[in-house]
Amino acid sequence: MAKEYVDIATLKFLLYQVHKVENLLSAERFQDYDKDSLDLFLNAIKEFSDRELFPYFKEMDETPAMYKNGTIMVHKQVDVMMRKGGEMGIISGPFDYGDGGLQLPFIIHTASAYIQEAANNHLPGYAGLTQGAAELIVHFANRDLRETYVPKMLSGAWGGTMCLTEPQAGSSLSDITTKATPTQEGYYKISGQKIFISGGDHQYAENIVHLLLARIEGAPSGTKGISLFVVPKLRLDKDRNLINNDVMTVADFQKMGQRGYATTHLGFGDKDNCHGWLVGEAHKGLKYMFLMMNSARISVGRGGAAISMAAYQASLEYANERPQGRKLSSDGKKDPDEKPCLIIEHPDVRRMLLLQKSIAEGSLSLVLLAAKYYDIIASTKNPETKEKYSLLLEMVIPIVKTYPTEAGTLSVSNGVQVLGGYGFCSDFILQQYYRDIRIFSIYEGTTGIQSQDLLGRKVPMENGRALELLLTEILHTITTAMEFDDLRSSAKILGEKIKLTRSVLEFLMPFAKKGNYERYLSDANLFMEFLSHVVIGWLWLDITVNAQRNLQEGDTAYSKAFYGSKIHTMKFYFKYELPKTNSLAESLMHPDVLTINTKKEVF
């Protein structure tokens, strides 16, 4: 295990100086907070993570969640996570005061969860899914359901899940078959099965409240006929005692990574005695679920960013301690009589470390940006501001979900390479980070689904207005960067990428206008990668603008070396990563279409 797992200085620099969290505090919703109180909360989270999360990270992988005697047995720290999570406001943080929450800015809640996930990505999911399920109840359920379930969930006494996926349907939610039959008593009888339910059962939860998608008998086919239900593992009888609700844990899934985070197969209504309660109106379940999906997808991207940061910290520590080989002299020779140098002295190791750093910190800035948009939407009273940031959030959400998880996997893979053979061995933690992060590009919609959402829905949204708003934000940063001599060349490079973006879309959009959507979307994953590189380039330029300004003004909040590291990493990103947009654009505008109507014999 490495000694450190997160860079708190960079996190706070991004929060306060780049994303300017204090500007949010002027809103009525957040007026009870100031920088000192936010720092106290984040510092408490860091201390909690140091004590209760990070020390158990490797152990939870070695003693995974396991199905036994009809339930899932998990590590004892799950109990600590839920109880302390309730006490500290980890679960209730972003909820309104009236619902029992702390009314924290979502960006601060996001930062706190990021610290926890960097410390131990197996544990925060139990609290996070409980929060997400409670959020659905708060927003869409009636008063009785809110009063029955939300207080227990926010306290950590009861867990929560979201039950979408079924064995025969996978990601195709229009094909779900779980059935809800209305009764005269006002509840519905639920029958069906759900798979891949994270946190779906464990021995430390007094109760688990499932937010479940099902189809009421006689409902329209497809997604229009899906409704949302509260289905607890144990239901309350007329005397308010908990009794069995015919929800059975069928099995668990043994996974490549995140082995301490239970993933279950659940059966509902095998004895025809599973009660569920409709949330909101019938046939609007998918709409309700997806209204909450923005925060869920931010959470997934946040997890990818956190793991890539933790892996970078472990790689950096190893590179600073491991002597191996000798540096090349200017004439290309090595002196065998010299002592071996630390591997961080080798250029290729530095390249891999800088790649990790650029991805980890760029991903964090992206996640915080989305959380800031979320806060602006929640707190502003100006309808034009709300509309603008709602469109911006919709535009970046697929990228927030995808870049930190896909690029994060690449980043952690390079971390394994930094350690060489040791990186592949269980004695060192890099192999666990590599296994853990792989699932994040699958959670909450695979990369292919996110890519089709980006190009198929978000780019054309309101005749391209959402995209234009995003490009305007990027151009504003470019204009600001042009004021600094040292940043002018980088600003011009990013400006050229905006022109390239327009060229790519000028090539692709005619296919959509002609109704040839299959061709339009056939390389959506390449467009996702292309636009992600542009957006991360923008965020790195923005980070560097702040660092350069602080250096010029003699700001001492951080050291000159700290600011210099941000500038150097931006230059690395612009040299090694941003140029990849050129080859991606070439592929996107290539006349050959090789994935449509391909004969099976090719495979």
XYZ file of C-alpha atoms in Angstrom:
603
model
C 0.000 0.000 0.000
C 1.153 3.505 -0.768
C 1.306 6.087 2.010
C -1.029 8.522 0.240
C -4.032 8.146 -2.052
C -5.194 11.676 -2.858
C -3.769 15.126 -3.556
C -5.772 17.390 -1.255
C -3.856 20.513 -2.317
C -4.869 19.997 -5.953
C -8.454 19.215 -4.964
C -8.770 22.466 -3.010
C -6.984 24.465 -5.707
C -9.515 23.224 -8.260
C -12.439 23.837 -5.913
C -11.625 27.337 -4.748
C -9.419 28.912 -7.407
C -10.374 27.202 -10.674
C -14.078 26.465 -10.120
C -14.546 29.261 -7.563
C -16.860 27.489 -5.154
C -17.162 30.587 -2.985
C -19.165 32.268 -5.753
C -21.877 29.659 -5.155
C -22.167 30.621 -1.493
C -23.906 33.903 -2.324
C -26.983 31.902 -3.344
C -29.703 31.671 -0.703
C -29.535 27.875 -0.749
C -25.903 27.848 0.406
C -25.776 31.013 2.505
C -25.091 29.118 5.755
C -21.659 28.041 4.477
C -18.324 29.770 4.051
C -14.900 28.515 2.988
C -13.907 27.674 6.573
C -16.965 25.514 7.197
C -16.527 23.721 3.869
C -12.882 23.043 4.683
C -13.850 21.670 8.086
C -16.205 19.226 6.412
C -13.639 18.124 3.805
C -10.928 17.769 6.444
C -13.235 15.603 8.552
C -13.898 13.420 5.505
C -10.159 13.063 4.893
C -9.565 12.037 8.535
C -12.429 9.532 8.339
C -11.048 8.117 5.089
C -7.536 7.845 6.549
C -8.859 5.943 9.550
C -11.808 3.882 8.332
C -11.467 3.437 4.571
C -7.898 3.393 3.254
C -6.467 0.831 5.720
C -9.084 -1.753 4.666
C -8.837 -1.314 0.900
C -6.565 -4.283 0.148
C -8.217 -6.464 2.794
C -11.647 -6.020 1.214
C -10.293 -7.281 -2.092
C -8.768 -10.325 -0.435
C -11.971 -11.162 1.521
C -14.677 -10.319 -1.005
C -18.424 -10.061 -0.537
C -19.845 -13.587 -0.636
C -23.272 -15.219 -0.834
C -23.922 -17.419 2.192
C -27.121 -18.828 3.728
C -29.461 -16.637 1.730
C -27.678 -13.318 2.259
C -24.500 -11.535 1.239
C -21.709 -11.437 3.778
C -19.572 -8.311 3.490
C -16.606 -6.779 5.299
C -17.304 -5.271 8.721
C -16.299 -1.804 7.466
C -19.537 -1.672 5.496
C -21.276 -1.303 8.860
C -18.904 1.541 9.789
C -19.412 3.198 6.398
C -23.185 3.248 6.742
C -23.365 4.250 10.419
C -20.660 6.907 10.244
C -21.921 7.959 6.834
C -25.246 8.741 8.421
C -23.718 10.554 11.393
C -21.307 12.686 9.335
C -23.770 13.688 6.625
C -22.023 11.633 3.948
C -25.419 10.311 2.819
C -27.595 13.334 3.597
C -25.139 16.089 2.604
C -26.806 17.469 -0.560
C -30.419 17.017 0.640
C -32.565 19.983 1.701
C -32.794 20.879 5.384
C -36.496 20.001 5.264
C -35.673 16.461 4.167
C -33.080 15.955 6.887
C -30.064 16.998 4.820
C -27.179 19.453 5.236
C -27.976 21.413 2.046
C -24.294 21.257 1.074
C -23.270 22.396 -2.393
C -23.230 19.330 -4.599
C -19.676 20.171 -5.664
C -18.531 19.833 -2.026
C -20.459 16.587 -1.618
C -18.758 15.428 -4.823
C -15.326 16.409 -3.493
C -15.974 14.551 -0.231
C -17.065 11.403 -2.073
C -13.990 11.702 -4.305
C -11.728 11.606 -1.245
C -13.529 8.508 0.046
C -13.398 6.712 -3.296
C -9.695 7.446 -3.697
C -9.199 5.904 -0.244
C -11.325 2.806 -0.837
C -13.589 2.581 -3.875
C -15.388 -0.518 -2.475
C -17.111 1.242 0.417
C -18.666 4.588 -0.657
C -21.007 2.890 -3.127
C -23.129 1.498 -0.300
C -23.808 5.023 0.953
C -23.963 6.518 -2.542
C -26.684 4.208 -3.823
C -28.668 4.734 -0.636
C -28.448 8.463 -1.279
C -29.558 8.034 -4.895
C -32.549 5.880 -3.966
C -33.581 8.328 -1.242
C -33.272 11.175 -3.736
C -35.785 9.485 -6.041
C -38.243 9.066 -3.170
C -37.823 12.699 -2.077
C -38.362 14.082 -5.565
C -41.176 11.904 -6.862
C -42.884 9.848 -4.134
C -45.852 10.827 -1.951
C -45.539 12.108 1.595
C -46.230 8.734 3.211
C -43.404 7.034 1.307
C -41.034 9.911 2.069
C -41.775 9.809 5.790
C -41.581 6.005 5.928
C -38.259 5.507 4.169
C -36.129 8.623 3.792
C -35.157 9.300 7.451
C -33.958 5.728 7.943
C -32.024 5.829 4.688
C -30.301 9.141 5.375
C -29.291 7.900 8.816
C -27.579 4.874 7.273
C -29.781 2.415 9.172
C -31.438 1.293 5.930
C -29.653 0.837 2.621
C -30.974 1.631 -0.832
C -30.519 0.400 -4.394
C -31.691 1.027 -7.933
C -33.037 -2.106 -9.658
C -33.046 -1.711 -13.435
C -31.247 -4.575 -15.189
C -32.829 -7.962 -15.880
C -31.192 -11.197 -17.115
C -32.860 -11.208 -20.537
C -32.751 -7.439 -21.147
C -29.337 -6.158 -20.091
C -29.023 -2.480 -21.019
C -32.204 -2.626 -23.139
C -34.652 -1.349 -20.541
C -37.523 -1.392 -23.039
C -37.406 -5.206 -22.751
C -37.837 -5.532 -18.978
C -40.554 -7.961 -17.873
C -40.765 -7.510 -14.086
C -44.493 -7.267 -13.430
C -46.529 -5.070 -11.077
C -50.121 -6.125 -10.380
C -52.396 -3.557 -8.651
C -54.394 -4.572 -5.564
C -57.448 -3.096 -3.911
C -55.332 -2.215 -0.865
C -53.329 0.333 -2.895
C -50.038 -1.491 -3.219
C -48.812 -3.585 -6.163
C -47.691 -7.197 -6.187
C -44.230 -7.394 -7.727
C -42.809 -10.409 -9.547
C -39.591 -10.729 -11.506
C -35.808 -10.783 -11.270
C -33.095 -8.140 -11.293
C -29.355 -8.652 -11.776
C -26.175 -6.649 -11.175
C -27.745 -4.875 -8.193
C -24.896 -3.112 -6.397
C -25.244 -3.169 -2.621
C -28.374 -5.292 -3.053
C -28.015 -7.186 0.213
C -25.694 -7.536 3.189
C -25.798 -8.573 6.817
C -25.329 -5.078 8.284
C -28.456 -3.478 6.797
C -31.555 -3.540 8.994
C -33.496 -3.111 5.748
C -32.761 -2.344 2.092
C -35.108 -0.197 0.032
C -35.104 -1.081 -3.668
C -36.176 1.499 -6.259
C -37.405 -0.872 -8.932
C -38.544 -0.519 -12.539
C -41.484 -2.741 -13.493
C -44.329 -2.921 -15.945
C -47.922 -2.625 -14.685
C -50.230 -5.189 -16.275
C -51.693 -3.740 -19.452
C -49.031 -1.034 -19.779
C -47.792 0.034 -23.212
C -44.813 -1.836 -24.618
C -41.357 -0.316 -24.689
C -40.009 2.319 -22.353
C -43.339 4.191 -22.250
C -44.875 1.430 -20.152
C -42.296 1.370 -17.349
C -43.192 2.483 -13.816
C -41.099 3.052 -10.689
C -41.779 1.351 -7.359
C -40.480 1.355 -3.804
C -39.916 -2.315 -2.928
C -38.307 -2.852 0.494
C -36.611 -6.093 1.477
C -38.699 -5.938 4.669
C -42.038 -4.141 4.764
C -43.854 -2.570 7.698
C -46.991 -4.295 8.982
C -49.953 -2.447 10.516
C -48.085 -2.253 13.841
C -44.991 -0.781 12.123
C -42.971 -3.964 12.616
C -40.637 -5.123 9.854
C -41.754 -8.358 8.169
C -40.514 -10.350 5.168
C -41.504 -8.834 1.816
C -40.738 -11.845 -0.389
C -37.526 -10.353 -1.753
C -34.915 -13.082 -2.108
C -31.195 -12.863 -2.720
C -30.665 -15.523 -5.377
C -26.892 -15.193 -5.711
C -23.996 -12.792 -5.902
C -21.617 -12.057 -8.765
C -17.928 -12.712 -8.193
C -16.108 -9.959 -10.033
C -12.706 -9.097 -11.430
C -12.540 -5.958 -9.288
C -14.475 -4.062 -6.623
C -14.752 -7.404 -4.896
C -15.705 -5.845 -1.562
C -18.707 -4.103 -3.143
C -21.583 -6.591 -3.242
C -23.317 -7.163 -6.582
C -26.442 -9.280 -6.326
C -29.081 -11.220 -8.226
C -32.476 -10.567 -6.619
C -35.803 -12.349 -6.983
C -39.109 -10.600 -6.242
C -42.416 -12.316 -5.495
C -41.510 -15.993 -5.719
C -44.220 -16.620 -3.094
C -46.606 -14.037 -4.609
C -46.220 -11.851 -1.536
C -43.896 -9.025 -2.620
C -45.450 -5.610 -2.091
C -44.378 -2.510 -3.987
C -45.606 1.077 -3.885
C -45.872 3.235 -6.984
C -43.625 6.285 -7.095
C -45.335 9.242 -8.772
C -47.474 8.466 -11.806
C -47.759 5.196 -13.673
C -45.665 4.710 -16.830
C -43.238 7.516 -15.937
C -40.667 5.368 -14.145
C -37.902 5.700 -16.700
C -38.387 9.461 -16.861
C -38.053 9.684 -13.073
C -35.014 7.412 -13.041
C -33.262 9.391 -15.745
C -33.963 12.728 -14.077
C -31.673 11.405 -11.340
C -29.211 9.890 -13.802
C -27.118 13.054 -14.167
C -25.957 12.839 -10.561
C -25.431 9.068 -10.924
C -23.237 9.536 -13.983
C -21.256 12.278 -12.271
C -20.716 9.765 -9.466
C -19.365 7.132 -11.864
C -16.984 9.601 -13.487
C -15.931 10.726 -10.014
C -15.074 7.133 -9.112
C -12.909 6.777 -12.209
C -11.144 10.039 -11.412
C -10.582 8.956 -7.798
C -9.078 5.581 -8.686
C -6.802 7.121 -11.310
C -5.580 9.627 -8.696
C -4.935 6.922 -6.096
C -3.070 4.840 -8.681
C -1.000 7.872 -9.686
C -0.037 8.500 -6.052
C 1.067 4.869 -5.658
C 3.015 4.958 -8.948
C 4.716 8.222 -8.028
C 5.752 6.900 -4.621
C 7.236 3.778 -6.183
C 9.095 5.764 -8.859
C 10.633 7.970 -6.160
C 11.844 4.968 -4.141
C 12.868 2.315 -6.679
C 16.496 2.444 -7.928
C 16.997 0.666 -11.233
C 19.277 1.248 -14.212
C 21.363 4.293 -15.021
C 20.591 7.482 -16.872
C 21.846 7.887 -20.399
C 24.582 10.467 -20.776
C 24.438 13.011 -23.565
C 26.546 10.723 -25.771
C 24.047 7.867 -25.316
C 26.263 5.767 -23.081
C 25.823 4.493 -19.520
C 28.496 4.303 -16.855
C 28.243 0.817 -15.254
C 30.238 2.036 -12.249
C 27.569 4.594 -11.323
C 24.992 3.715 -8.700
C 21.541 2.870 -10.131
C 19.320 5.925 -10.318
C 15.717 6.174 -9.162
C 13.397 5.182 -11.989
C 11.740 8.622 -11.919
C 14.963 9.843 -13.580
C 14.162 7.852 -16.738
C 12.296 9.906 -19.398
C 9.850 7.132 -20.267
C 8.844 6.705 -16.626
C 8.319 10.463 -16.385
C 6.181 10.289 -19.513
C 3.940 7.648 -17.932
C 3.699 9.577 -14.665
C 2.803 12.795 -16.504
C 0.166 10.910 -18.470
C -1.306 9.667 -15.204
C -1.187 13.121 -13.669
C -2.765 14.805 -16.698
C -5.625 12.300 -16.807
C -6.217 12.153 -13.037
C -6.259 15.918 -12.474
C -8.051 16.687 -15.751
C -10.740 14.148 -14.863
C -11.175 15.668 -11.419
C -11.619 19.142 -12.877
C -14.218 17.770 -15.318
C -16.198 16.093 -12.529
C -16.129 19.261 -10.407
C -17.251 21.339 -13.398
C -20.352 19.163 -13.823
C -21.088 19.330 -10.095
C -20.784 23.131 -10.225
C -23.291 23.267 -13.093
C -25.585 21.080 -10.987
C -25.351 23.585 -8.110
C -25.979 26.609 -10.313
C -29.131 24.971 -11.679
C -30.344 24.110 -8.161
C -29.643 27.505 -6.610
C -30.302 30.162 -9.248
C -33.595 32.037 -9.437
C -32.835 33.373 -12.911
C -34.653 31.251 -15.530
C -32.162 32.133 -18.282
C -29.233 31.087 -16.106
C -31.006 27.856 -15.187
C -31.668 27.069 -18.852
C -28.080 27.827 -19.903
C -26.475 25.630 -17.274
C -29.045 22.874 -17.739
C -27.988 22.659 -21.385
C -24.302 22.794 -20.472
C -24.771 20.020 -17.928
C -26.640 17.852 -20.418
C -23.846 18.427 -22.927
C -20.997 17.392 -20.642
C -22.654 14.525 -18.741
C -21.772 11.781 -21.272
C -18.161 13.011 -21.266
C -18.075 13.172 -17.450
C -19.231 9.564 -17.305
C -16.856 8.365 -20.035
C -13.517 10.192 -20.024
C -12.502 9.572 -16.378
C -13.399 5.892 -16.724
C -11.903 5.132 -20.150
C -8.857 7.406 -19.886
C -8.650 6.447 -16.212
C -8.224 2.811 -17.205
C -5.398 3.841 -19.546
C -3.878 5.899 -16.747
C -3.920 3.031 -14.244
C -2.540 0.680 -16.899
C 0.435 3.024 -17.234
C 0.758 2.929 -13.454
C 1.121 -0.836 -13.617
C 3.795 -0.318 -16.262
C 5.702 2.125 -14.035
C 6.141 -0.684 -11.514
C 7.097 -3.172 -14.216
C 6.710 -6.788 -13.132
C 5.869 -5.756 -9.589
C 2.844 -3.880 -10.903
C 1.339 -7.191 -11.941
C 1.901 -8.794 -8.537
C -0.571 -8.816 -5.646
C 2.134 -7.559 -3.271
C 1.602 -4.113 -4.833
C -1.661 -2.233 -5.078
C -1.567 -1.154 -8.754
C -3.031 -4.428 -9.980
C -6.033 -3.909 -7.702
C -6.636 -0.388 -8.960
C -6.449 -1.763 -12.510
C -9.062 -4.429 -11.758
C -11.281 -2.037 -9.806
C -11.489 0.730 -12.391
C -12.487 -1.513 -15.277
C -16.152 -1.707 -14.252
C -16.624 2.062 -14.192
C -16.901 2.401 -17.969
C -19.774 -0.125 -17.780
C -21.683 1.368 -14.814
C -24.742 3.543 -15.592
C -24.589 2.996 -19.343
C -21.602 1.657 -21.258
C -19.227 3.817 -23.277
C -21.113 2.909 -26.448
C -24.395 4.082 -24.910
C -22.841 7.319 -23.657
C -21.259 7.971 -27.044
C -24.563 7.566 -28.868
C -26.174 9.860 -26.303
C -23.498 12.510 -26.899
C -23.605 12.494 -30.699
C -27.209 11.371 -31.176
C -28.999 13.483 -28.550
C -26.773 16.117 -27.001
C -25.006 17.532 -30.065
C -28.293 18.146 -31.973
C -30.100 19.322 -28.804
C -32.114 22.487 -29.513
C -30.563 22.748 -32.975
C -27.049 22.537 -31.593
C -27.491 25.197 -28.926
C -26.048 23.069 -26.103
C -22.892 22.403 -28.109
C -22.558 26.081 -29.046
C -22.833 27.058 -25.384
C -20.017 24.634 -24.550
C -17.821 25.897 -27.389
C -18.475 29.470 -26.236
C -17.218 28.575 -22.750
C -14.081 27.091 -24.300
C -13.528 30.152 -26.497
C -13.827 32.399 -23.433
C -10.954 30.521 -21.764
C -8.926 30.726 -24.992
C -9.447 34.505 -25.077
C -8.310 34.816 -21.447
C -5.266 32.616 -22.062
C -4.200 34.837 -24.969
C -3.473 37.576 -22.410
C -0.498 35.552 -21.107
C 2.578 35.337 -23.307
C 3.461 31.857 -22.062
C -0.004 30.489 -22.853
C -0.665 32.102 -26.231
C 0.616 29.192 -28.321
C -1.461 26.670 -26.357
C -4.541 28.872 -26.680
C -4.080 28.982 -30.461
C -3.752 25.194 -30.600
C -7.024 24.751 -28.711
C -8.659 27.290 -31.003
C -7.686 25.124 -33.973
C -9.361 22.154 -32.266
C -12.625 24.118 -32.125
C -12.388 24.605 -35.901
C -11.654 20.896 -36.300
C -14.728 20.055 -34.212
C -16.893 22.091 -36.554
C -15.344 20.361 -39.584
C -16.091 16.921 -38.170
C -19.713 17.848 -37.488
C -20.110 19.446 -40.923
C -19.143 16.048 -42.324
C -21.378 13.993 -40.018
C -24.553 16.068 -39.710
C -25.760 15.572 -43.322
C -26.141 11.851 -42.615
C -28.534 12.654 -39.760
C -30.415 15.226 -41.840
C -30.960 12.614 -44.547
C -32.290 10.168 -41.950
C -29.268 7.891 -42.158
C -28.833 7.709 -38.395
C -27.024 4.378 -38.437
C -24.217 5.939 -40.490
C -24.304 9.139 -38.424
C -23.805 7.203 -35.180
C -21.604 4.368 -36.452
C -18.425 5.982 -35.070
C -20.017 7.722 -32.084
C -17.387 6.270 -29.756
C -14.654 7.971 -31.813
C -16.500 11.274 -31.572
C -16.748 10.805 -27.797
C -12.982 10.330 -27.603
C -12.407 13.284 -29.924
C -14.603 15.755 -28.027
C -13.363 14.470 -24.656
C -9.797 15.371 -25.615
C -10.935 18.865 -26.618
C -12.842 19.378 -23.370
C -9.974 18.129 -21.188
C -7.620 20.384 -23.158
C -9.922 23.291 -22.306
C -9.948 22.394 -18.622
C -6.157 22.120 -18.534
C -5.829 25.511 -20.194
C -8.235 26.938 -17.611
C -6.216 25.384 -14.771
C -3.069 26.907 -16.220
C -4.619 30.351 -16.627
C -5.282 30.356 -12.889
C -1.813 29.052 -12.073
C -0.119 31.590 -14.361
C -2.149 34.465 -12.954
C -1.293 33.471 -9.390
C 2.397 33.278 -10.252
C 2.347 36.731 -11.807
C 0.454 38.212 -8.876
C 2.782 36.593 -6.337
C 0.000 34.534 -4.770
C 1.392 32.403 -1.936
C -1.584 30.120 -1.297
C 0.454 27.455 -3.089
C 4.142 27.195 -3.905
C 5.759 28.222 -7.171
C 6.564 24.557 -7.710
C 2.866 23.687 -7.358
C 1.815 26.246 -9.965
C 4.723 25.233 -12.186
C 3.624 21.595 -12.088
C 0.182 22.567 -13.428
C 1.712 24.532 -16.300
C 4.116 21.698 -17.148
C 1.328 19.090 -17.102
C -0.817 21.232 -19.407
C 2.083 21.419 -21.862
C 2.446 17.632 -21.645
C -1.256 17.152 -22.388
C -1.108 19.525 -25.348
C 1.961 17.732 -26.772
C 1.001 14.103 -26.212
C -2.786 13.830 -25.816
C -4.522 16.681 -27.638
C -2.906 15.830 -31.025
C -4.830 12.535 -30.964
C -7.834 14.564 -32.142
C -6.222 14.781 -35.596
C -6.188 11.031 -36.189
C -9.659 10.675 -34.671
C -10.985 13.374 -36.998
C -9.394 11.583 -39.946
C -11.197 8.375 -38.995
C -14.495 10.168 -38.359
C -14.403 11.798 -41.820
C -13.106 8.722 -43.655
C -15.366 7.652 -46.551
C -15.139 3.925 -45.723
C -17.861 2.555 -43.439
C -16.621 -0.762 -42.110
C -19.033 -1.559 -39.264
C -22.374 -1.393 -41.091
C -23.720 -4.283 -43.184
C -20.453 -6.117 -42.654
C -20.664 -9.736 -43.785
C -20.392 -12.200 -40.940
C -17.651 -14.010 -42.808
C -15.333 -11.110 -41.928
C -15.375 -12.293 -38.336
